């Protein structure tokens, strides 16, 4: 594998929104950051500044786009593009609901009535991440997206079930054209001792 470039991707969930704080299912509804979320985005710069980034991309939803803008500004960079395929998993009529009878009434095996399935979201998200890894082969890409989309996409990439992703913390993955994906940091904590180069 000598000479095969490794692509590094930081995968960051957006900062907090009011719906996050109220534990409402957000999905593809475009809910903005709140002030806590803006602070989380600014705080993320300290960890992310330990790396050099070649490109910054985000979901087009405003909570991710603003998080990306705040992080990029803190790093002296700009957001290069918004990638529609990085939008959060669509939960259909369940969006905006909190845990309770209303949400329970919409539950079906694997998700909610009228929602994008976990498999569909994972396929869409992983395809978007792999397209970025291919386009920016051997470079460092900072991606700001959404908790469920990143969790199911990364889970499929590394072949394991992952827990929920915290707001604005570092998840660091590496993509190799032959060896595939490896996860180095998840929710800010180290996962792998070594990453082959």
PDB file of C-alpha atoms in Angstrom:
ATOM      1  CA  UNK A   1       0.000   0.000   0.000  1.00  0.00           C
ATOM      2  CA  UNK A   2       3.009   2.291  -0.084  1.00  0.00           C
ATOM      3  CA  UNK A   3       2.338   5.486  -1.980  1.00  0.00           C
ATOM      4  CA  UNK A   4      -1.461   5.247  -1.628  1.00  0.00           C
ATOM      5  CA  UNK A   5      -2.596   8.539  -0.104  1.00  0.00           C
ATOM      6  CA  UNK A   6      -4.697   8.603   3.042  1.00  0.00           C
ATOM      7  CA  UNK A   7      -7.555  11.112   3.159  1.00  0.00           C
ATOM      8  CA  UNK A   8      -8.431  12.501   6.590  1.00  0.00           C
ATOM      9  CA  UNK A   9     -11.937  13.731   7.378  1.00  0.00           C
ATOM     10  CA  UNK A  10     -13.058  15.546  10.512  1.00  0.00           C
ATOM     11  CA  UNK A  11     -16.760  14.806  10.898  1.00  0.00           C
ATOM     12  CA  UNK A  12     -18.388  17.349  13.182  1.00  0.00           C
ATOM     13  CA  UNK A  13     -22.013  17.531  14.230  1.00  0.00           C
ATOM     14  CA  UNK A  14     -23.442  21.062  14.277  1.00  0.00           C
ATOM     15  CA  UNK A  15     -23.790  22.992  17.525  1.00  0.00           C
ATOM     16  CA  UNK A  16     -26.896  22.926  19.694  1.00  0.00           C
ATOM     17  CA  UNK A  17     -30.291  24.216  18.559  1.00  0.00           C
ATOM     18  CA  UNK A  18     -33.387  24.975  20.636  1.00  0.00           C
ATOM     19  CA  UNK A  19     -34.921  21.725  19.363  1.00  0.00           C
ATOM     20  CA  UNK A  20     -31.839  19.795  20.552  1.00  0.00           C
ATOM     21  CA  UNK A  21     -32.225  21.388  23.986  1.00  0.00           C
ATOM     22  CA  UNK A  22     -35.956  20.486  24.014  1.00  0.00           C
ATOM     23  CA  UNK A  23     -35.145  16.937  22.791  1.00  0.00           C
ATOM     24  CA  UNK A  24     -37.305  17.345  19.697  1.00  0.00           C
ATOM     25  CA  UNK A  25     -36.650  15.185  16.653  1.00  0.00           C
ATOM     26  CA  UNK A  26     -35.099  17.598  14.168  1.00  0.00           C
ATOM     27  CA  UNK A  27     -34.392  15.703  10.960  1.00  0.00           C
ATOM     28  CA  UNK A  28     -34.421  17.793   7.814  1.00  0.00           C
ATOM     29  CA  UNK A  29     -36.379  20.676   9.398  1.00  0.00           C
ATOM     30  CA  UNK A  30     -34.141  23.745   9.146  1.00  0.00           C
ATOM     31  CA  UNK A  31     -33.739  24.822  12.771  1.00  0.00           C
ATOM     32  CA  UNK A  32     -31.022  27.451  13.465  1.00  0.00           C
ATOM     33  CA  UNK A  33     -28.253  27.300  16.047  1.00  0.00           C
ATOM     34  CA  UNK A  34     -28.930  28.826  19.436  1.00  0.00           C
ATOM     35  CA  UNK A  35     -26.352  30.808  21.393  1.00  0.00           C
ATOM     36  CA  UNK A  36     -25.117  27.667  23.172  1.00  0.00           C
ATOM     37  CA  UNK A  37     -24.574  26.088  19.756  1.00  0.00           C
ATOM     38  CA  UNK A  38     -22.650  29.106  18.518  1.00  0.00           C
ATOM     39  CA  UNK A  39     -20.411  28.876  21.572  1.00  0.00           C
ATOM     40  CA  UNK A  40     -19.876  25.153  20.932  1.00  0.00           C
ATOM     41  CA  UNK A  41     -18.841  25.895  17.357  1.00  0.00           C
ATOM     42  CA  UNK A  42     -16.331  28.522  18.511  1.00  0.00           C
ATOM     43  CA  UNK A  43     -15.022  26.149  21.197  1.00  0.00           C
ATOM     44  CA  UNK A  44     -14.457  23.416  18.595  1.00  0.00           C
ATOM     45  CA  UNK A  45     -11.799  25.582  16.933  1.00  0.00           C
ATOM     46  CA  UNK A  46      -9.304  24.834  19.727  1.00  0.00           C
ATOM     47  CA  UNK A  47      -9.254  21.107  18.944  1.00  0.00           C
ATOM     48  CA  UNK A  48      -9.570  21.477  15.176  1.00  0.00           C
ATOM     49  CA  UNK A  49      -6.715  23.991  15.038  1.00  0.00           C
ATOM     50  CA  UNK A  50      -4.372  21.144  15.981  1.00  0.00           C
ATOM     51  CA  UNK A  51      -4.649  19.991  12.354  1.00  0.00           C
ATOM     52  CA  UNK A  52      -4.242  21.687   8.985  1.00  0.00           C
ATOM     53  CA  UNK A  53      -7.388  21.612   6.852  1.00  0.00           C
ATOM     54  CA  UNK A  54      -7.487  21.855   3.073  1.00  0.00           C
ATOM     55  CA  UNK A  55     -11.223  22.200   2.572  1.00  0.00           C
ATOM     56  CA  UNK A  56     -14.354  22.864   4.664  1.00  0.00           C
ATOM     57  CA  UNK A  57     -17.768  21.589   3.556  1.00  0.00           C
ATOM     58  CA  UNK A  58     -21.129  21.362   5.282  1.00  0.00           C
ATOM     59  CA  UNK A  59     -24.734  20.342   5.003  1.00  0.00           C
ATOM     60  CA  UNK A  60     -26.860  23.176   3.580  1.00  0.00           C
ATOM     61  CA  UNK A  61     -29.156  23.238   6.642  1.00  0.00           C
ATOM     62  CA  UNK A  62     -28.543  26.464   8.545  1.00  0.00           C
ATOM     63  CA  UNK A  63     -27.471  24.866  11.828  1.00  0.00           C
ATOM     64  CA  UNK A  64     -24.645  23.009  10.064  1.00  0.00           C
ATOM     65  CA  UNK A  65     -23.813  25.848   7.681  1.00  0.00           C
ATOM     66  CA  UNK A  66     -23.460  28.383  10.525  1.00  0.00           C
ATOM     67  CA  UNK A  67     -21.404  25.937  12.605  1.00  0.00           C
ATOM     68  CA  UNK A  68     -19.093  25.451   9.617  1.00  0.00           C
ATOM     69  CA  UNK A  69     -18.812  29.215   9.068  1.00  0.00           C
ATOM     70  CA  UNK A  70     -17.925  29.858  12.725  1.00  0.00           C
ATOM     71  CA  UNK A  71     -15.337  27.059  12.768  1.00  0.00           C
ATOM     72  CA  UNK A  72     -13.855  28.064   9.423  1.00  0.00           C
ATOM     73  CA  UNK A  73     -13.586  31.701  10.523  1.00  0.00           C
ATOM     74  CA  UNK A  74     -11.809  30.613  13.702  1.00  0.00           C
ATOM     75  CA  UNK A  75      -9.345  28.621  11.599  1.00  0.00           C
ATOM     76  CA  UNK A  76      -8.778  31.448   9.103  1.00  0.00           C
ATOM     77  CA  UNK A  77     -10.563  29.486   6.371  1.00  0.00           C
ATOM     78  CA  UNK A  78     -13.830  29.721   4.477  1.00  0.00           C
ATOM     79  CA  UNK A  79     -16.553  27.179   3.741  1.00  0.00           C
ATOM     80  CA  UNK A  80     -15.907  25.783   0.282  1.00  0.00           C
ATOM     81  CA  UNK A  81     -19.342  24.319  -0.410  1.00  0.00           C
ATOM     82  CA  UNK A  82     -22.618  22.979   0.927  1.00  0.00           C
ATOM     83  CA  UNK A  83     -23.338  19.349   0.034  1.00  0.00           C
ATOM     84  CA  UNK A  84     -27.083  18.515  -0.154  1.00  0.00           C
ATOM     85  CA  UNK A  85     -26.419  14.796   0.433  1.00  0.00           C
ATOM     86  CA  UNK A  86     -25.097  15.666   3.921  1.00  0.00           C
ATOM     87  CA  UNK A  87     -28.538  16.903   5.064  1.00  0.00           C
ATOM     88  CA  UNK A  88     -29.847  15.138   8.163  1.00  0.00           C
ATOM     89  CA  UNK A  89     -31.937  11.970   7.888  1.00  0.00           C
ATOM     90  CA  UNK A  90     -35.548  12.864   7.085  1.00  0.00           C
ATOM     91  CA  UNK A  91     -37.949  11.832   9.836  1.00  0.00           C
ATOM     92  CA  UNK A  92     -41.131  12.948   8.049  1.00  0.00           C
ATOM     93  CA  UNK A  93     -44.153  13.647  10.283  1.00  0.00           C
ATOM     94  CA  UNK A  94     -42.108  12.749  13.394  1.00  0.00           C
ATOM     95  CA  UNK A  95     -40.026  15.920  13.034  1.00  0.00           C
ATOM     96  CA  UNK A  96     -40.622  18.423  15.815  1.00  0.00           C
ATOM     97  CA  UNK A  97     -42.018  15.823  18.209  1.00  0.00           C
ATOM     98  CA  UNK A  98     -40.657  14.924  21.632  1.00  0.00           C
ATOM     99  CA  UNK A  99     -40.763  11.474  23.223  1.00  0.00           C
ATOM    100  CA  UNK A 100     -44.342  10.577  24.074  1.00  0.00           C
ATOM    101  CA  UNK A 101     -47.576   9.168  22.648  1.00  0.00           C
ATOM    102  CA  UNK A 102     -47.493  11.289  19.477  1.00  0.00           C
ATOM    103  CA  UNK A 103     -44.034  10.068  18.527  1.00  0.00           C
ATOM    104  CA  UNK A 104     -44.785   6.504  19.611  1.00  0.00           C
ATOM    105  CA  UNK A 105     -47.814   6.422  17.305  1.00  0.00           C
ATOM    106  CA  UNK A 106     -45.526   7.031  14.315  1.00  0.00           C
ATOM    107  CA  UNK A 107     -42.968   4.335  15.219  1.00  0.00           C
ATOM    108  CA  UNK A 108     -42.472   1.393  12.888  1.00  0.00           C
ATOM    109  CA  UNK A 109     -39.645  -1.161  12.923  1.00  0.00           C
ATOM    110  CA  UNK A 110     -36.420   0.708  12.108  1.00  0.00           C
ATOM    111  CA  UNK A 111     -37.836   4.214  12.256  1.00  0.00           C
ATOM    112  CA  UNK A 112     -41.004   6.248  11.733  1.00  0.00           C
ATOM    113  CA  UNK A 113     -43.863   6.299   9.254  1.00  0.00           C
ATOM    114  CA  UNK A 114     -43.095   8.513   6.265  1.00  0.00           C
ATOM    115  CA  UNK A 115     -39.418   8.817   7.218  1.00  0.00           C
ATOM    116  CA  UNK A 116     -36.212   8.014   5.388  1.00  0.00           C
ATOM    117  CA  UNK A 117     -34.975   4.631   6.617  1.00  0.00           C
ATOM    118  CA  UNK A 118     -31.696   4.318   8.491  1.00  0.00           C
ATOM    119  CA  UNK A 119     -30.331   2.265   5.584  1.00  0.00           C
ATOM    120  CA  UNK A 120     -31.266   4.967   3.066  1.00  0.00           C
ATOM    121  CA  UNK A 121     -29.666   7.677   5.206  1.00  0.00           C
ATOM    122  CA  UNK A 122     -26.513   5.592   5.730  1.00  0.00           C
ATOM    123  CA  UNK A 123     -26.188   4.894   2.004  1.00  0.00           C
ATOM    124  CA  UNK A 124     -26.682   8.552   1.093  1.00  0.00           C
ATOM    125  CA  UNK A 125     -24.309   9.848   3.768  1.00  0.00           C
ATOM    126  CA  UNK A 126     -21.558   7.325   3.128  1.00  0.00           C
ATOM    127  CA  UNK A 127     -21.741   7.924  -0.630  1.00  0.00           C
ATOM    128  CA  UNK A 128     -21.288  11.665   0.013  1.00  0.00           C
ATOM    129  CA  UNK A 129     -18.303  11.055   2.325  1.00  0.00           C
ATOM    130  CA  UNK A 130     -16.697   8.642  -0.138  1.00  0.00           C
ATOM    131  CA  UNK A 131     -17.171  11.149  -2.966  1.00  0.00           C
ATOM    132  CA  UNK A 132     -15.391  13.789  -0.855  1.00  0.00           C
ATOM    133  CA  UNK A 133     -12.615  11.327   0.032  1.00  0.00           C
ATOM    134  CA  UNK A 134     -12.125  10.575  -3.661  1.00  0.00           C
ATOM    135  CA  UNK A 135     -12.258  14.205  -4.794  1.00  0.00           C
ATOM    136  CA  UNK A 136      -9.794  15.330  -2.106  1.00  0.00           C
ATOM    137  CA  UNK A 137      -7.623  12.201  -2.085  1.00  0.00           C
ATOM    138  CA  UNK A 138      -4.648  12.600   0.247  1.00  0.00           C
ATOM    139  CA  UNK A 139      -5.937  15.845   1.749  1.00  0.00           C
ATOM    140  CA  UNK A 140      -7.688  16.909   4.970  1.00  0.00           C
ATOM    141  CA  UNK A 141     -11.400  17.658   4.766  1.00  0.00           C
ATOM    142  CA  UNK A 142     -13.475  19.222   7.550  1.00  0.00           C
ATOM    143  CA  UNK A 143     -17.120  18.170   7.232  1.00  0.00           C
ATOM    144  CA  UNK A 144     -19.932  19.691   9.320  1.00  0.00           C
ATOM    145  CA  UNK A 145     -23.179  17.746   9.211  1.00  0.00           C
ATOM    146  CA  UNK A 146     -25.707  16.069  11.529  1.00  0.00           C
ATOM    147  CA  UNK A 147     -25.736  13.562  14.369  1.00  0.00           C
ATOM    148  CA  UNK A 148     -27.881  10.776  12.953  1.00  0.00           C
ATOM    149  CA  UNK A 149     -26.515  11.054   9.428  1.00  0.00           C
ATOM    150  CA  UNK A 150     -22.909  10.939  10.650  1.00  0.00           C
ATOM    151  CA  UNK A 151     -23.615   8.119  13.124  1.00  0.00           C
ATOM    152  CA  UNK A 152     -25.264   5.787  10.596  1.00  0.00           C
ATOM    153  CA  UNK A 153     -22.850   6.668   7.767  1.00  0.00           C
ATOM    154  CA  UNK A 154     -19.755   6.166   9.923  1.00  0.00           C
ATOM    155  CA  UNK A 155     -21.260   3.022  11.410  1.00  0.00           C
ATOM    156  CA  UNK A 156     -21.707   1.540   7.968  1.00  0.00           C
ATOM    157  CA  UNK A 157     -18.201   2.657   6.930  1.00  0.00           C
ATOM    158  CA  UNK A 158     -16.483   0.933   9.860  1.00  0.00           C
ATOM    159  CA  UNK A 159     -18.916  -1.975  10.247  1.00  0.00           C
ATOM    160  CA  UNK A 160     -20.081  -1.314  13.790  1.00  0.00           C
ATOM    161  CA  UNK A 161     -22.978   0.288  15.650  1.00  0.00           C
ATOM    162  CA  UNK A 162     -22.050   3.679  17.046  1.00  0.00           C
ATOM    163  CA  UNK A 163     -23.655   5.661  19.848  1.00  0.00           C
ATOM    164  CA  UNK A 164     -25.054   9.145  19.392  1.00  0.00           C
ATOM    165  CA  UNK A 165     -22.706  11.885  18.319  1.00  0.00           C
ATOM    166  CA  UNK A 166     -22.282  14.920  20.561  1.00  0.00           C
ATOM    167  CA  UNK A 167     -22.619  18.498  19.317  1.00  0.00           C
ATOM    168  CA  UNK A 168     -19.475  20.102  17.897  1.00  0.00           C
ATOM    169  CA  UNK A 169     -16.910  17.496  18.969  1.00  0.00           C
ATOM    170  CA  UNK A 170     -14.176  15.878  16.892  1.00  0.00           C
ATOM    171  CA  UNK A 171     -14.805  12.634  15.057  1.00  0.00           C
ATOM    172  CA  UNK A 172     -11.762  11.849  12.941  1.00  0.00           C
ATOM    173  CA  UNK A 173     -11.803   9.247  10.184  1.00  0.00           C
ATOM    174  CA  UNK A 174      -9.298   8.227   7.553  1.00  0.00           C
ATOM    175  CA  UNK A 175     -10.098   6.829   4.119  1.00  0.00           C
ATOM    176  CA  UNK A 176      -7.695   4.686   2.131  1.00  0.00           C
ATOM    177  CA  UNK A 177      -8.523   3.813  -1.491  1.00  0.00           C
ATOM    178  CA  UNK A 178      -7.866   0.088  -0.862  1.00  0.00           C
ATOM    179  CA  UNK A 179      -8.206  -0.460   2.893  1.00  0.00           C
ATOM    180  CA  UNK A 180     -11.374   1.633   3.285  1.00  0.00           C
ATOM    181  CA  UNK A 181     -12.337   3.512   6.456  1.00  0.00           C
ATOM    182  CA  UNK A 182     -10.786   3.692   9.906  1.00  0.00           C
ATOM    183  CA  UNK A 183     -12.054   5.749  12.810  1.00  0.00           C
ATOM    184  CA  UNK A 184      -9.401   7.425  14.970  1.00  0.00           C
ATOM    185  CA  UNK A 185     -11.534   9.671  17.228  1.00  0.00           C
ATOM    186  CA  UNK A 186     -15.213   9.318  18.118  1.00  0.00           C
ATOM    187  CA  UNK A 187     -16.952  11.927  20.277  1.00  0.00           C
ATOM    188  CA  UNK A 188     -13.539  13.413  20.985  1.00  0.00           C
ATOM    189  CA  UNK A 189     -12.056  10.170  22.336  1.00  0.00           C
ATOM    190  CA  UNK A 190      -9.375   8.020  20.656  1.00  0.00           C
ATOM    191  CA  UNK A 191     -10.615   4.808  19.037  1.00  0.00           C
ATOM    192  CA  UNK A 192      -7.533   3.407  17.296  1.00  0.00           C
ATOM    193  CA  UNK A 193      -4.005   3.197  18.602  1.00  0.00           C
ATOM    194  CA  UNK A 194      -2.476   3.500  15.140  1.00  0.00           C
ATOM    195  CA  UNK A 195      -3.572   4.435  11.647  1.00  0.00           C
ATOM    196  CA  UNK A 196      -1.693   2.791   8.784  1.00  0.00           C
ATOM    197  CA  UNK A 197      -0.172   5.295   6.386  1.00  0.00           C
TER     198      UNK A 197
END
